[in-house]
Structures are given as structure tokens and as C-alpha cells.
Coordinates of C-alpha atoms in Angstrom, one line a residue:
X1 CA -74.7 9.7 11.1
X2 CA -73.2 11.3 8.0
X3 CA -74.9 11.6 4.7
X4 CA -73.1 12.0 1.7
X5 CA -74.9 13.9 -1.0
X6 CA -74.5 17.2 -3.1
X7 CA -76.5 20.2 -2.8
X8 CA -80.0 19.5 -4.2
X9 CA -79.9 20.2 -8.4
X10 CA -83.1 20.5 -10.0
X11 CA -83.6 21.1 -14.0
X12 CA -86.6 21.4 -16.4
X13 CA -86.4 18.8 -18.6
X14 CA -89.5 19.1 -20.9
X15 CA -90.9 22.3 -22.1
X16 CA -94.7 23.5 -22.4
X17 CA -95.8 19.7 -22.4
X18 CA -99.1 20.1 -21.2
X19 CA -99.5 22.9 -23.8
X20 CA -98.3 20.4 -26.5
X21 CA -100.5 17.7 -25.4
X22 CA -103.8 20.0 -25.5
X23 CA -102.8 21.3 -28.8
X24 CA -101.6 17.8 -30.4
X25 CA -103.4 15.3 -28.5
X26 CA -100.5 13.4 -27.8
X27 CA -97.8 12.4 -25.2
X28 CA -94.8 13.8 -26.8
X29 CA -93.1 16.5 -25.1
X30 CA -93.0 20.1 -27.0
X31 CA -93.3 23.8 -26.1
X32 CA -92.5 25.3 -22.9
X33 CA -93.7 23.9 -19.2
X34 CA -96.6 25.6 -17.2
X35 CA -96.0 27.6 -14.5
X36 CA -97.3 26.0 -10.9
X37 CA -100.0 23.3 -11.6
X38 CA -102.1 21.3 -9.3
X39 CA -102.1 17.4 -8.0
X40 CA -99.6 15.1 -9.4
X41 CA -101.0 11.9 -11.4
X42 CA -100.7 8.7 -13.2
X43 CA -101.1 5.5 -12.6
X44 CA -100.1 3.8 -9.3
X45 CA -96.7 1.9 -9.5
X46 CA -96.4 -0.8 -6.3
X47 CA -93.6 -2.5 -7.0
X48 CA -91.0 -1.2 -4.2
X49 CA -87.8 -0.3 -4.8
X50 CA -87.9 3.4 -4.8
X51 CA -90.5 4.0 -7.5
X52 CA -94.0 5.4 -6.6
X53 CA -96.9 7.0 -8.6
X54 CA -99.9 8.7 -8.5
X55 CA -103.4 7.9 -9.4
X56 CA -104.7 8.8 -12.9
X57 CA -105.1 12.3 -14.1
X58 CA -105.1 14.2 -17.5
X59 CA -102.2 16.6 -15.6
X60 CA -99.8 13.6 -16.1
X61 CA -98.0 13.9 -19.6
X62 CA -99.0 10.8 -21.4
X63 CA -95.3 9.5 -22.1
X64 CA -94.8 9.2 -18.2
X65 CA -98.5 7.9 -17.4
X66 CA -97.9 5.2 -20.3
X67 CA -94.5 4.4 -18.6
X68 CA -95.8 4.2 -15.0
X69 CA -99.0 2.1 -16.3
X70 CA -96.1 -0.6 -18.2
X71 CA -94.3 -0.4 -15.2
X72 CA -96.9 -2.1 -13.0
X73 CA -96.3 -5.1 -15.2
X74 CA -93.1 -5.7 -13.9
X75 CA -91.6 -6.5 -10.8
X76 CA -88.1 -6.2 -8.7
X77 CA -87.4 -10.2 -9.0
X78 CA -88.6 -13.0 -11.4
X79 CA -92.3 -12.4 -12.3
X80 CA -93.6 -10.4 -15.6
X81 CA -97.3 -9.8 -15.8
X82 CA -98.0 -10.3 -19.8
X83 CA -100.6 -8.1 -21.4
X84 CA -103.1 -10.8 -21.7
X85 CA -103.3 -11.4 -18.0
X86 CA -100.7 -14.2 -17.9
X87 CA -97.9 -14.4 -15.3
X88 CA -94.5 -15.1 -16.5
X89 CA -91.7 -16.5 -13.9
X90 CA -87.9 -16.9 -14.7
X91 CA -87.1 -20.0 -12.9
X92 CA -90.2 -21.5 -11.6
X93 CA -90.1 -19.7 -8.1
X94 CA -93.6 -19.5 -7.5
X95 CA -95.9 -21.9 -9.5
X96 CA -98.6 -21.5 -6.9
X97 CA -98.7 -17.8 -6.3
X98 CA -98.5 -17.4 -10.6
X99 CA -101.2 -19.7 -11.3
X100 CA -103.3 -18.2 -8.6
X101 CA -102.8 -15.0 -9.6
X102 CA -103.0 -15.3 -13.4
X103 CA -106.5 -16.7 -12.8
X104 CA -107.4 -13.1 -11.2
X105 CA -109.5 -11.5 -14.0
X106 CA -108.1 -7.9 -13.5
X107 CA -104.7 -8.3 -11.9
X108 CA -102.9 -4.9 -11.9
X109 CA -99.7 -5.8 -10.3
X110 CA -97.6 -8.2 -8.4
X111 CA -96.6 -7.0 -5.0
X112 CA -92.9 -9.0 -4.5
X113 CA -90.8 -9.5 -1.6
X114 CA -86.9 -9.9 -2.1
X115 CA -87.2 -13.3 -0.6
X116 CA -89.8 -14.4 -2.9
X117 CA -91.4 -16.4 -1.0
X118 CA -94.6 -14.0 -0.1
X119 CA -96.5 -12.5 -3.1
X120 CA -99.6 -10.4 -2.9
X121 CA -101.6 -9.3 -6.0
X122 CA -103.5 -6.0 -6.3
X123 CA -106.2 -5.7 -8.8
X124 CA -107.3 -2.9 -10.8
X125 CA -110.5 -2.2 -8.7
X126 CA -107.9 -2.3 -5.4
X127 CA -108.6 -5.7 -4.1
X128 CA -105.5 -7.3 -2.4
X129 CA -104.9 -11.0 -2.6
X130 CA -102.9 -13.7 -0.8
X131 CA -103.0 -17.0 -2.6
X132 CA -106.5 -16.8 -3.7
X133 CA -108.1 -15.3 -0.7
X134 CA -109.2 -11.6 -0.5
X135 CA -107.5 -9.6 2.1
X136 CA -108.3 -5.8 1.5
X137 CA -110.3 -3.7 -0.3
X138 CA -109.7 0.1 -1.6
X139 CA -106.0 -0.2 -2.2
X140 CA -104.1 2.0 -4.4
X141 CA -100.8 1.3 -4.1
X142 CA -98.4 -1.2 -1.8
X143 CA -94.7 -2.0 -1.6
X144 CA -92.7 -4.3 0.3
X145 CA -89.3 -3.0 2.0
X146 CA -86.4 -4.2 -0.4
X147 CA -84.6 -6.4 2.4
X148 CA -85.4 -9.9 3.5
X149 CA -85.8 -8.5 7.1
X150 CA -88.7 -8.1 8.9
X151 CA -90.6 -8.3 5.4
X152 CA -93.8 -6.2 5.3
X153 CA -96.0 -4.2 3.0
X154 CA -97.1 -0.8 3.6
X155 CA -100.3 0.1 1.4
X156 CA -102.1 3.3 1.0
X157 CA -106.2 3.5 0.6
X158 CA -107.3 6.9 -0.3
X159 CA -107.5 7.8 3.3
X160 CA -105.4 5.8 5.3
X161 CA -101.9 3.8 5.5
X162 CA -101.9 0.2 6.2
X163 CA -99.3 -2.5 7.3
X164 CA -99.8 -6.0 5.8
X165 CA -97.7 -8.9 6.7
X166 CA -97.5 -13.1 7.1
X167 CA -97.1 -14.2 10.6
X168 CA -97.0 -18.1 11.0
X169 CA -97.8 -17.2 14.6
X170 CA -99.9 -14.4 15.4
X171 CA -100.3 -13.0 18.9
X172 CA -103.7 -14.4 20.3
X173 CA -104.6 -11.3 22.7
X174 CA -103.8 -8.8 19.8
X175 CA -105.9 -11.0 17.3
X176 CA -108.9 -11.1 19.8
X177 CA -109.0 -7.4 20.5
X178 CA -108.7 -6.7 16.9
X179 CA -110.2 -9.7 15.0
X180 CA -111.0 -7.7 11.4
X181 CA -107.2 -7.1 11.1
X182 CA -106.7 -11.1 10.5
X183 CA -107.1 -13.1 7.6
X184 CA -106.3 -16.9 7.7
X185 CA -105.0 -18.5 4.4
X186 CA -104.1 -21.9 4.3
X187 CA -101.7 -22.4 7.3
X188 CA -100.6 -18.9 7.2
X189 CA -102.2 -15.5 8.7
X190 CA -102.1 -12.3 7.3
X191 CA -102.2 -9.0 9.4
X192 CA -103.1 -6.0 8.3
X193 CA -103.6 -3.0 10.5
X194 CA -104.1 0.9 9.8
X195 CA -100.9 2.9 10.9
X196 CA -100.5 6.2 12.6
X197 CA -100.0 8.7 9.7
X198 CA -97.4 10.7 12.0
X199 CA -94.9 8.1 11.7
X200 CA -94.3 10.1 7.9
X201 CA -93.1 13.5 7.8
X202 CA -91.4 16.0 6.0
X203 CA -88.0 16.2 7.0
X204 CA -87.1 19.3 5.6
X205 CA -87.0 21.2 8.6
X206 CA -86.3 20.0 12.2
X207 CA -90.4 20.2 13.0
X208 CA -91.5 19.2 9.8
X209 CA -95.4 18.4 9.3
X210 CA -96.8 15.1 9.1
X211 CA -98.3 13.1 6.3
X212 CA -102.1 13.8 5.5
X213 CA -104.1 12.4 2.7
X214 CA -105.6 11.8 0.5
X215 CA -103.0 9.4 -0.5
X216 CA -101.7 8.5 -3.8
X217 CA -98.6 5.7 -3.8
X218 CA -95.5 4.3 -1.7
X219 CA -92.5 3.4 -2.4
X220 CA -89.6 1.7 -0.1
X221 CA -86.0 1.9 -0.2
X222 CA -84.3 -0.9 2.0
X223 CA -86.5 -0.7 5.0
X224 CA -87.4 2.9 4.5
X225 CA -90.9 3.8 3.1
X226 CA -92.4 7.0 1.2
X227 CA -95.5 7.9 1.1
X228 CA -96.8 9.9 -2.0
X229 CA -99.8 12.3 -1.5
X230 CA -102.3 13.6 -4.0
X231 CA -101.0 16.8 -4.6
X232 CA -97.7 15.0 -5.2
X233 CA -95.4 15.6 -2.0
X234 CA -93.4 12.8 -0.6
X235 CA -93.1 12.1 3.1
X236 CA -91.0 9.4 4.9
X237 CA -90.5 7.5 8.1
X238 CA -86.3 7.8 8.0
X239 CA -84.3 10.0 9.5
X240 CA -81.7 9.5 6.8
X241 CA -83.3 11.8 4.5
X242 CA -83.4 14.7 7.3
X243 CA -82.8 18.2 5.6
X244 CA -83.0 17.4 2.1
X245 CA -85.2 19.6 -0.5
X246 CA -87.3 16.7 -2.0
X247 CA -89.9 17.1 0.6
X248 CA -90.6 20.4 -0.9
X249 CA -91.4 19.0 -4.4
X250 CA -95.0 19.2 -5.5
X251 CA -96.8 17.4 -8.4
X252 CA -94.7 14.3 -8.4
X253 CA -95.6 11.5 -10.7
X254 CA -92.7 9.4 -10.5
X255 CA -90.4 9.1 -7.1
X256 CA -87.2 6.9 -6.4
X257 CA -84.5 7.0 -4.0
X258 CA -81.3 5.2 -3.3
X259 CA -79.5 4.6 0.0
X260 CA -76.2 2.8 -0.5
X261 CA -74.4 1.9 2.9
X262 CA -71.1 3.3 3.4
X263 CA -70.4 1.7 6.6
X264 CA -71.4 -1.1 8.9
X265 CA -74.9 -0.6 10.8
X266 CA -73.3 -0.7 14.0
X267 CA -70.6 2.2 13.2
X268 CA -70.9 5.3 15.4
X269 CA -70.3 7.4 12.4
X270 CA -72.8 5.3 10.0
X271 CA -72.6 6.7 6.3
X272 CA -74.9 6.6 3.7
X273 CA -74.9 7.4 0.3
X274 CA -78.4 8.9 -0.7
X275 CA -79.7 9.8 -4.4
X276 CA -83.8 11.0 -4.9
X277 CA -85.1 11.9 -8.0
X278 CA -88.5 12.6 -9.2
X279 CA -90.7 13.1 -12.4
X280 CA -93.1 15.9 -12.3
X281 CA -96.5 15.6 -13.9
X282 CA -95.7 18.1 -16.6
X283 CA -92.3 16.1 -17.1
X284 CA -89.8 18.0 -15.0
X285 CA -87.2 15.7 -13.8
X286 CA -86.0 16.7 -10.6
X287 CA -82.7 15.0 -8.8
X288 CA -80.9 15.7 -5.2
X289 CA -77.7 13.7 -4.2
X290 CA -74.8 11.9 -5.1
X291 CA -75.8 10.7 -8.7
X292 CA -78.1 14.1 -9.1
X293 CA -75.9 15.8 -12.0
X294 CA -75.9 12.3 -13.8
X295 CA -79.7 12.0 -14.0
X296 CA -80.3 15.3 -14.8
X297 CA -77.9 15.0 -17.8
X298 CA -79.8 12.6 -19.4
X299 CA -82.7 14.7 -20.6
X300 CA -86.4 13.8 -20.5
X301 CA -87.5 10.7 -18.8
X302 CA -90.5 8.5 -18.8
X303 CA -89.4 6.6 -15.7
X304 CA -86.5 6.2 -13.1
X305 CA -86.0 3.4 -10.9
X306 CA -83.3 2.7 -8.5
X307 CA -82.0 -0.2 -6.1
X308 CA -79.0 0.3 -4.1
X309 CA -76.2 0.3 -6.6
X310 CA -77.9 1.1 -9.9
X311 CA -80.1 4.0 -10.9
X312 CA -82.0 3.6 -14.3
X313 CA -83.8 6.0 -16.3
X314 CA -86.0 5.3 -19.4
X315 CA -86.1 7.6 -21.8
X316 CA -89.1 8.7 -24.0
X317 CA -87.4 7.1 -27.2
X318 CA -87.0 3.8 -25.2
X319 CA -83.5 3.7 -24.4
X320 CA -82.3 3.2 -21.0
X321 CA -79.4 5.4 -19.4
X322 CA -77.9 4.0 -16.1
X323 CA -75.8 5.7 -13.3
X324 CA -74.6 4.5 -9.7
X325 CA -71.7 2.7 -8.2
X326 CA -72.3 -0.4 -10.4
X327 CA -73.2 1.4 -13.6
X328 CA -70.1 0.2 -15.1
X329 CA -70.9 -3.4 -14.9
X330 CA -74.5 -3.2 -16.5
X331 CA -74.2 -0.3 -19.1
X332 CA -73.2 -2.5 -21.9
X333 CA -75.9 -4.8 -21.8
X334 CA -78.4 -2.2 -21.1
X335 CA -77.3 -0.2 -24.4
X336 CA -78.2 -3.1 -26.2
X337 CA -82.0 -3.0 -25.3
X338 CA -84.2 -0.7 -27.5
X339 CA -87.7 0.2 -28.1
X340 CA -88.1 -0.4 -24.1
X341 CA -91.5 0.9 -22.6
X342 CA -91.1 -0.1 -19.1
X343 CA -88.0 -0.8 -16.4
X344 CA -87.6 -1.7 -12.8
X345 CA -84.5 -2.1 -10.8
X346 CA -84.5 -4.6 -7.9
X347 CA -83.0 -7.6 -6.5
X348 CA -83.7 -10.7 -4.8
X349 CA -82.1 -12.5 -1.5
X350 CA -80.4 -14.7 -4.1
X351 CA -79.3 -12.4 -7.0
X352 CA -78.0 -9.1 -5.9
X353 CA -79.4 -6.9 -8.5
X354 CA -82.0 -7.6 -11.3
X355 CA -83.0 -5.1 -13.9
X356 CA -86.4 -5.9 -15.4
X357 CA -87.9 -4.3 -18.8
X358 CA -90.5 -4.4 -21.6
X359 CA -90.4 -3.8 -24.9
X360 CA -92.9 -2.2 -27.3
X361 CA -93.5 -5.7 -28.7
X362 CA -94.6 -7.3 -25.4
X363 CA -91.0 -8.8 -25.0
X364 CA -89.6 -9.3 -21.5
X365 CA -85.9 -8.4 -20.6
X366 CA -84.1 -9.6 -17.5
X367 CA -80.4 -9.0 -16.6
X368 CA -79.0 -10.2 -13.4
X369 CA -75.5 -9.0 -11.8
X370 CA -74.1 -10.1 -9.0
X371 CA -70.5 -9.2 -7.7
X372 CA -69.9 -13.0 -7.0
X373 CA -70.1 -13.6 -10.7
X374 CA -67.5 -13.1 -13.6
X375 CA -70.2 -12.1 -16.0
X376 CA -74.0 -10.6 -15.9
X377 CA -76.8 -13.1 -17.2
X378 CA -79.3 -11.7 -19.8
X379 CA -82.5 -13.1 -20.9
X380 CA -85.0 -11.8 -23.5
X381 CA -88.4 -13.7 -23.3
X382 CA -91.0 -13.5 -26.2
X383 CA -94.6 -14.4 -25.0
X384 CA -94.9 -16.1 -28.3
X385 CA -91.8 -17.4 -29.4
X386 CA -90.1 -18.4 -26.5
X387 CA -86.4 -17.8 -24.6
X388 CA -83.1 -16.5 -25.9
X389 CA -80.0 -15.9 -23.9
X390 CA -78.1 -17.7 -21.0
X391 CA -79.3 -21.0 -19.6
X392 CA -82.8 -20.3 -18.1
X393 CA -86.1 -22.1 -17.8
X394 CA -89.1 -19.6 -18.1
X395 CA -93.0 -20.4 -17.2
X396 CA -96.3 -19.0 -18.4
X397 CA -99.3 -19.5 -16.6
X398 CA -102.3 -18.3 -18.4
X399 CA -105.8 -17.3 -16.9
X400 CA -107.3 -20.6 -18.2
X401 CA -104.8 -22.4 -16.1
X402 CA -102.9 -23.7 -19.1
X403 CA -99.1 -23.6 -18.4
X404 CA -96.3 -23.5 -20.8
X405 CA -92.7 -23.9 -20.2
X406 CA -89.5 -22.8 -22.6
X407 CA -85.9 -23.2 -22.1
X408 CA -83.1 -20.9 -23.2
X409 CA -83.2 -20.8 -27.1
X410 CA -86.4 -23.0 -27.1
X411 CA -90.2 -22.1 -27.7
X412 CA -93.2 -22.6 -25.3
X413 CA -94.4 -26.1 -24.8
X414 CA -97.3 -27.2 -22.7
X415 CA -96.2 -28.2 -19.5
X416 CA -98.2 -30.2 -16.9
X417 CA -95.4 -31.1 -14.5

């Protein structure tokens, strides 16, 4: 298999942020970056699709930490988590899930699959729910793979890595041997079992080390998973990244990867186009691969997120940068979005590419791009005043059980359907 990527490139995009924070007490970059540094940090970001995050620590500059925390409210599909705990859906893709998860008192994020048939909830206290049933405790982060084949979550606690998936017909013998790994929820069974850590390695050298805890985050690109450790290093279970230098990066706060298939899976000379990027705890931007030079040209970033054809960066001033093979099709729409505080790129089994965002006033943005369409679909949803944009219906599920509906160019109305 061939990999097409440029030589590793990295750049120091913020200078002395830590010293500036200590002196000024805010998250704006300034000064010169500290040399060295200990563990990377921030708030976990479990949505998949190439963005993993580390647990909270004063070592992460405030503007990066804020963007990470805000990104927890986004999914890679049609769900948004509002500040008051309500769950907003674009189209009514999961009425039962949305209502149940809005009722959770400390919901942190929704872990969504590309099919959107299965959604899990992660609370701020580390509890994982499927519908209204608790599955696990102590989870820091979790993400689905980004395809609709063999959908499963990889989740991390502080000292272990788990697989979580929904099984319609669980193996009776395996369940009898490990009954604690199975939880029945309605007519489904959720399997949750610990994985061996030696599946995730540092592939910068031929005999790279396996990952070891404590763990801090997990992200995914297609069927590849990336484990982030508490000291801000990344390990993967995919040989496609062998020989790349990002395994040597330390103090990573945000990590994103993109793997675009250039040939078919069964081609003897299979080729992939790979890009990886990271924002370190001190604000340094790192990038390697096909679109590294574009990423590094953007300057300071608060966050970065990728899908198979789109790479989106969020700047500290609230604007979005985009590159990737499909960038030309979305750049003009994204240029209109201002005062953005969070962004996430993804897609579903029905729509090729989705970019979701939040602004500083709490408004939700969604761009849908699909190569089969003649133009993009763009929506802006205000939690207070309703929806503008293409023809769409949105629903808002409140923690008290009230449901509202708003159609395009319309306001929220109580919904009892």
C-alpha cells in the first residue's frame, strides 16, 4: 500500500501563551511559547471524526480549552446539545434518543454513529447511557468509527480501553463466560468489553511501543482509532500511518486525522491520502501529510476537525478555515459564519459531508454538502427564535420533557406529535 503525504512539517503558531495567561489571566495568545512542558490537557471531546482531547488542566491555553469544551455540544451528524441541556435535532432523526438524553441532568455529549441508528450519551461524571440505561462508569471519552460498517465505539477510562457496541443476537457462550460485559436495553443488548492495549502502537518506528495509561481521549477516522494518553501522545491501531512523525509529538490537546481512499480496498497497490494535525497544550499547531502546508498557513487555531474530504480549522477570532479535496465546494458558505466558538466536520450514511458549528450567541449552524447535489444546504438555528435557511424541520427536546418544532423561516412551537 502506498501513502501519499508530504514530509513532516510543524510550526509554532502561538508564542509564550502560558506566560501571557499567567500575567494577564485570559486565554488570548501572546508572548513566546514555553520550552518543553508536561502533560497536554483540556476537556474531552468524544465525537469521532478525527478530534480527540485531553482532560482538564491549567496547562492548556484557555482559547483552546474553550473550543474543546464547546465542541462537546456538537456531533458529526444532526444533533446539537444546547447550553440549557436541551437536545436539538435537524430533521427528527432520533426522537426517542433526543428526549431521553435531554432528561439526563449532567449530559456532556452525544456519541453518534454515521447511521444515526445508535446514539450513546456521556455525562460529565463519566457515565455512558444507551437510551435510559446506564452502561458504564468512569468513561473519559468515546467515539464511533466514522463508517456505517461494523459500527462500534472505542471508549477510554483512565486506565483501560473498551469496545462498546449494540448486538441484536449476542453469543450465548461468551455472555455466560463474561456476564458483566452485557447489558440488556429494551430489545437490544449492549456489549462492553475491555480491549488489549497492545492493539494501539507508536508506529514511527518498526517496533514501536504499545500504548499505556493513563488515557485521556480517543478519536477515529474511518475504521482507524487513535488513543490519546495523559501526557499528550497518540497511538493507533492502523498500519496505514506507519512511519509518520506525529507519534513523536507530545502535549497534544486536540488531534485530528484524515484518510482519503484514492484506490479501491481490494487494489494490490492501494493508495491513501493522509493528513494529520494537532494543537498542543501551549497552542502550537502541528501538521503532517497532504494538506499540512495549508493548515500551517492559517496561523493560530483554537480547534481543528476533519472528515474524509474536508479539513476545518477554527481561529481564536471565531472564523473558519477550510482545506481538503472538497474545500472549494464549502469555502464560500463557511466564510459567512462569524463569531464561531465550536466546529465539527463529519457526515452520515445519508449525507456525504456535514459541518456543524456554534456561535457565541448559542446559534447552531449546519452545512450539508453532497457530490450528488447541485448546491449545498445551509441552516442556522436559533434556540430562541427559530430556523432560517433551506427547507428543514428542527425539533428541540427540553430537559422537562417539552418538545418544540420549527420549520424553515419559522419560530418554535410546542409539538405533541
